[in-house]
Structure formats: structure tokens, C-alpha cells
């Protein structure tokens, strides 16, 4: 049997402790050992954003769906109120995706898709459709895009306000 240099020798039962070709350096703390502001959007962050948005919506008597995406556009958290309109789930996710792709609140780009606007044909040009209705807001940490939140179910201005309120409560900005 050929032994790999640096790999622990098997014991008398033929087993060896797990081998890690690149062991962690103890002089450098592991990135997860402390909350550094450059971490990506976590599932805990996403769950907190959903909870904050739902609390704010309850205060206003609005029934919503909330979607939170990470920087890669992957769904981290989703919740639709039992009494929210069914399409709210789809619109919340598409609003979040649009905000993420353009790194801009969907409320700020509504005019760009009107006839003659800069992005007039963009909503139908992609495999995953964008939705240019207020309620999608990108999420930044330490000046870096880390995800997006989308809210559907209320009036567009309400959805936009709820998304911003959730970000403010959870991430402070």
C-alpha cells in the first residue's frame, strides 16, 4: 500500500483519522468564528428579513408573500401569508430577482421598461422573467450586494415600503 506523504498512518485496524490536505491555520481565525460584516447573506439573515417584513405588514393589515434571495439568485427564505393572493408568491420572487439582477430597487426602474425606456424589451429577453413593479429591493452589507428581498401582495408602494422596513430593522440599512 502506498502512503501519501503527510497523511496519517493507519492504525492496526486499517483506519486513519480524516486527512485534510489543507488544514486550517490556527494563526488565522476561521471566518465563521466571529461576525464580520463582509459575510454573505445567511439563512438567519433571510429568516429575520421575512419575520420583520411580516410584522410590518401585520401592523398595516396587509397580507403578503416575502422572498429572500442570496447574491447568486438562490432562494434562501420564502413565506406567503395564508390570506395573501396566490400570485403574491410568484411576484415576490420575481421582484427580488429583478432587484438583484439590476442592483436597484424595482420601484426605481419602473419607468425604464415603458415604451421608449432603456429596458423596454428586457422583461422578456431573459429565461427567468423580470418584474418591474415596486417591491423588490437589493440587500447590501459593507457596500457589497449580498442578496435581495421581494414582497408581493400589497399595493406596489406598500410592498416597497415593507421591503425597506425589513432591511432597516435587520441589517440597519
Short mmCIF file of C-alpha atoms in Angstrom, two decimals:
data_model
loop_
_atom_site.label_atom_id
_atom_site.label_comp_id
_atom_site.label_asym_id
_atom_site.label_seq_id
_atom_site.Cartn_x
_atom_site.Cartn_y
_atom_site.Cartn_z
CA UNK A 1 0.00 0.00 0.00
CA UNK A 2 1.39 3.39 -1.00
CA UNK A 3 1.26 6.05 1.67
CA UNK A 4 0.61 9.67 0.74
CA UNK A 5 3.25 11.94 2.30
CA UNK A 6 1.81 13.88 5.21
CA UNK A 7 -1.19 11.58 5.52
CA UNK A 8 -1.58 9.91 8.94
CA UNK A 9 -0.60 6.24 9.14
CA UNK A 10 -3.47 3.78 9.53
CA UNK A 11 -3.88 2.20 12.95
CA UNK A 12 -3.81 -1.59 13.45
CA UNK A 13 -7.43 -1.79 12.21
CA UNK A 14 -6.55 -0.17 8.90
CA UNK A 15 -8.29 3.10 9.65
CA UNK A 16 -6.79 6.53 9.91
CA UNK A 17 -8.11 9.84 11.17
CA UNK A 18 -9.63 12.01 8.43
CA UNK A 19 -6.98 13.61 6.27
CA UNK A 20 -7.31 17.28 5.38
CA UNK A 21 -4.79 18.27 2.71
CA UNK A 22 -5.13 21.92 3.71
CA UNK A 23 -5.57 22.05 7.48
CA UNK A 24 -6.82 25.35 8.89
CA UNK A 25 -4.13 27.75 10.00
CA UNK A 26 -4.55 28.46 13.67
CA UNK A 27 -2.88 31.84 13.29
CA UNK A 28 -5.85 32.96 11.17
CA UNK A 29 -9.27 32.74 12.82
CA UNK A 30 -11.92 30.92 10.84
CA UNK A 31 -14.27 33.34 9.08
CA UNK A 32 -17.29 31.88 10.88
CA UNK A 33 -15.71 32.27 14.33
CA UNK A 34 -16.76 35.90 14.51
CA UNK A 35 -19.43 38.06 12.86
CA UNK A 36 -17.55 40.02 10.22
CA UNK A 37 -19.63 42.46 8.15
CA UNK A 38 -18.40 41.02 4.83
CA UNK A 39 -20.14 37.69 5.29
CA UNK A 40 -22.76 36.80 2.69
CA UNK A 41 -26.47 36.88 3.40
CA UNK A 42 -27.13 33.95 5.72
CA UNK A 43 -30.25 31.87 6.24
CA UNK A 44 -30.58 33.50 9.66
CA UNK A 45 -30.49 36.94 7.99
CA UNK A 46 -33.07 35.76 5.45
CA UNK A 47 -35.40 34.37 8.12
CA UNK A 48 -35.07 37.62 10.08
CA UNK A 49 -35.91 39.66 6.98
CA UNK A 50 -39.02 37.56 6.38
CA UNK A 51 -40.13 37.95 10.01
CA UNK A 52 -39.51 41.70 10.01
CA UNK A 53 -41.45 42.16 6.77
CA UNK A 54 -44.37 40.11 8.07
CA UNK A 55 -44.50 42.09 11.34
CA UNK A 56 -44.56 45.37 9.42
CA UNK A 57 -47.25 44.02 7.08
CA UNK A 58 -49.37 42.84 10.01
CA UNK A 59 -49.21 46.33 11.51
CA UNK A 60 -50.60 47.70 8.24
CA UNK A 61 -53.14 44.90 7.81
CA UNK A 62 -51.55 43.78 4.53
CA UNK A 63 -51.33 40.10 3.55
CA UNK A 64 -48.05 39.44 1.76
CA UNK A 65 -45.58 36.94 0.41
CA UNK A 66 -41.86 37.51 1.05
CA UNK A 67 -38.92 36.06 -0.87
CA UNK A 68 -35.26 36.48 0.04
CA UNK A 69 -32.53 35.55 -2.45
CA UNK A 70 -28.79 35.27 -1.93
CA UNK A 71 -26.28 37.01 -4.22
CA UNK A 72 -26.44 34.10 -6.67
CA UNK A 73 -30.21 34.40 -7.04
CA UNK A 74 -30.96 31.29 -4.98
CA UNK A 75 -33.99 31.30 -2.70
CA UNK A 76 -32.94 31.46 0.96
CA UNK A 77 -36.33 32.12 2.55
CA UNK A 78 -39.94 32.35 1.47
CA UNK A 79 -43.24 32.82 3.26
CA UNK A 80 -46.73 33.53 1.96
CA UNK A 81 -49.48 34.57 4.34
CA UNK A 82 -52.44 32.18 4.20
CA UNK A 83 -54.71 35.01 3.11
CA UNK A 84 -52.38 36.63 0.58
CA UNK A 85 -53.39 36.42 -3.06
CA UNK A 86 -51.86 33.34 -4.64
CA UNK A 87 -49.86 35.25 -7.24
CA UNK A 88 -48.08 37.15 -4.43
CA UNK A 89 -45.62 34.27 -4.06
CA UNK A 90 -44.52 34.42 -7.67
CA UNK A 91 -44.40 38.22 -7.78
CA UNK A 92 -42.33 38.46 -4.59
CA UNK A 93 -39.70 36.12 -6.01
CA UNK A 94 -39.58 37.84 -9.39
CA UNK A 95 -39.32 41.28 -7.76
CA UNK A 96 -36.39 40.07 -5.63
CA UNK A 97 -34.70 38.56 -8.69
CA UNK A 98 -35.16 41.79 -10.67
CA UNK A 99 -33.73 43.92 -7.85
CA UNK A 100 -30.78 41.54 -7.56
CA UNK A 101 -30.00 41.47 -11.28
CA UNK A 102 -30.13 45.25 -11.66
CA UNK A 103 -28.79 46.04 -8.16
CA UNK A 104 -31.59 48.58 -7.87
CA UNK A 105 -34.98 48.77 -6.19
CA UNK A 106 -37.70 47.78 -8.64
CA UNK A 107 -39.54 50.98 -7.72
CA UNK A 108 -36.64 52.95 -9.26
CA UNK A 109 -36.69 51.18 -12.62
CA UNK A 110 -40.42 51.01 -13.42
CA UNK A 111 -40.17 53.84 -15.96
CA UNK A 112 -37.24 52.15 -17.73
CA UNK A 113 -39.49 49.41 -19.13
CA UNK A 114 -42.15 51.73 -20.52
CA UNK A 115 -42.25 52.15 -24.33
CA UNK A 116 -39.16 54.11 -25.31
CA UNK A 117 -37.44 53.31 -22.00
CA UNK A 118 -33.90 51.98 -21.68
CA UNK A 119 -35.07 48.47 -20.70
CA UNK A 120 -38.29 48.30 -22.73
CA UNK A 121 -37.57 44.79 -24.10
CA UNK A 122 -35.62 43.48 -21.09
CA UNK A 123 -38.55 41.86 -19.21
CA UNK A 124 -38.96 39.28 -21.99
CA UNK A 125 -35.31 38.94 -23.05
CA UNK A 126 -34.22 36.56 -20.29
CA UNK A 127 -35.01 32.94 -19.45
CA UNK A 128 -36.12 33.96 -15.96
CA UNK A 129 -38.56 36.85 -16.32
CA UNK A 130 -38.00 40.11 -14.51
CA UNK A 131 -40.82 42.04 -12.88
CA UNK A 132 -40.70 45.82 -12.88
CA UNK A 133 -43.19 46.56 -10.12
CA UNK A 134 -42.21 48.17 -6.82
CA UNK A 135 -41.48 45.71 -4.02
CA UNK A 136 -38.03 44.32 -4.85
CA UNK A 137 -35.02 45.79 -3.06
CA UNK A 138 -31.35 44.74 -3.22
CA UNK A 139 -29.65 43.97 0.09
CA UNK A 140 -26.15 45.33 0.72
CA UNK A 141 -23.66 44.73 3.51
CA UNK A 142 -20.48 46.75 3.81
CA UNK A 143 -21.15 48.27 0.38
CA UNK A 144 -21.44 44.86 -1.29
CA UNK A 145 -24.53 43.31 -2.90
CA UNK A 146 -25.37 40.19 -0.87
CA UNK A 147 -28.93 39.42 -1.96
CA UNK A 148 -32.40 40.85 -2.41
CA UNK A 149 -35.83 40.84 -0.82
CA UNK A 150 -39.09 40.87 -2.73
CA UNK A 151 -42.58 41.45 -1.38
CA UNK A 152 -45.88 40.89 -3.15
CA UNK A 153 -49.48 41.12 -2.08
CA UNK A 154 -49.96 44.76 -1.20
CA UNK A 155 -50.04 47.84 -3.37
CA UNK A 156 -46.64 48.34 -5.04
CA UNK A 157 -45.81 51.31 -2.77
CA UNK A 158 -46.70 49.22 0.31
CA UNK A 159 -44.55 46.31 -0.86
CA UNK A 160 -41.61 48.65 -1.44
CA UNK A 161 -42.00 50.24 1.99
CA UNK A 162 -42.24 46.86 3.72
CA UNK A 163 -39.09 45.59 1.99
CA UNK A 164 -37.15 48.68 3.05
CA UNK A 165 -38.51 48.45 6.61
CA UNK A 166 -37.36 44.83 6.88
CA UNK A 167 -33.86 45.66 5.64
CA UNK A 168 -33.62 48.62 8.01
CA UNK A 169 -34.73 46.53 11.00
CA UNK A 170 -32.49 43.54 10.33
CA UNK A 171 -29.38 44.99 8.72
CA UNK A 172 -29.64 48.65 9.62
CA UNK A 173 -29.58 49.92 6.09
#
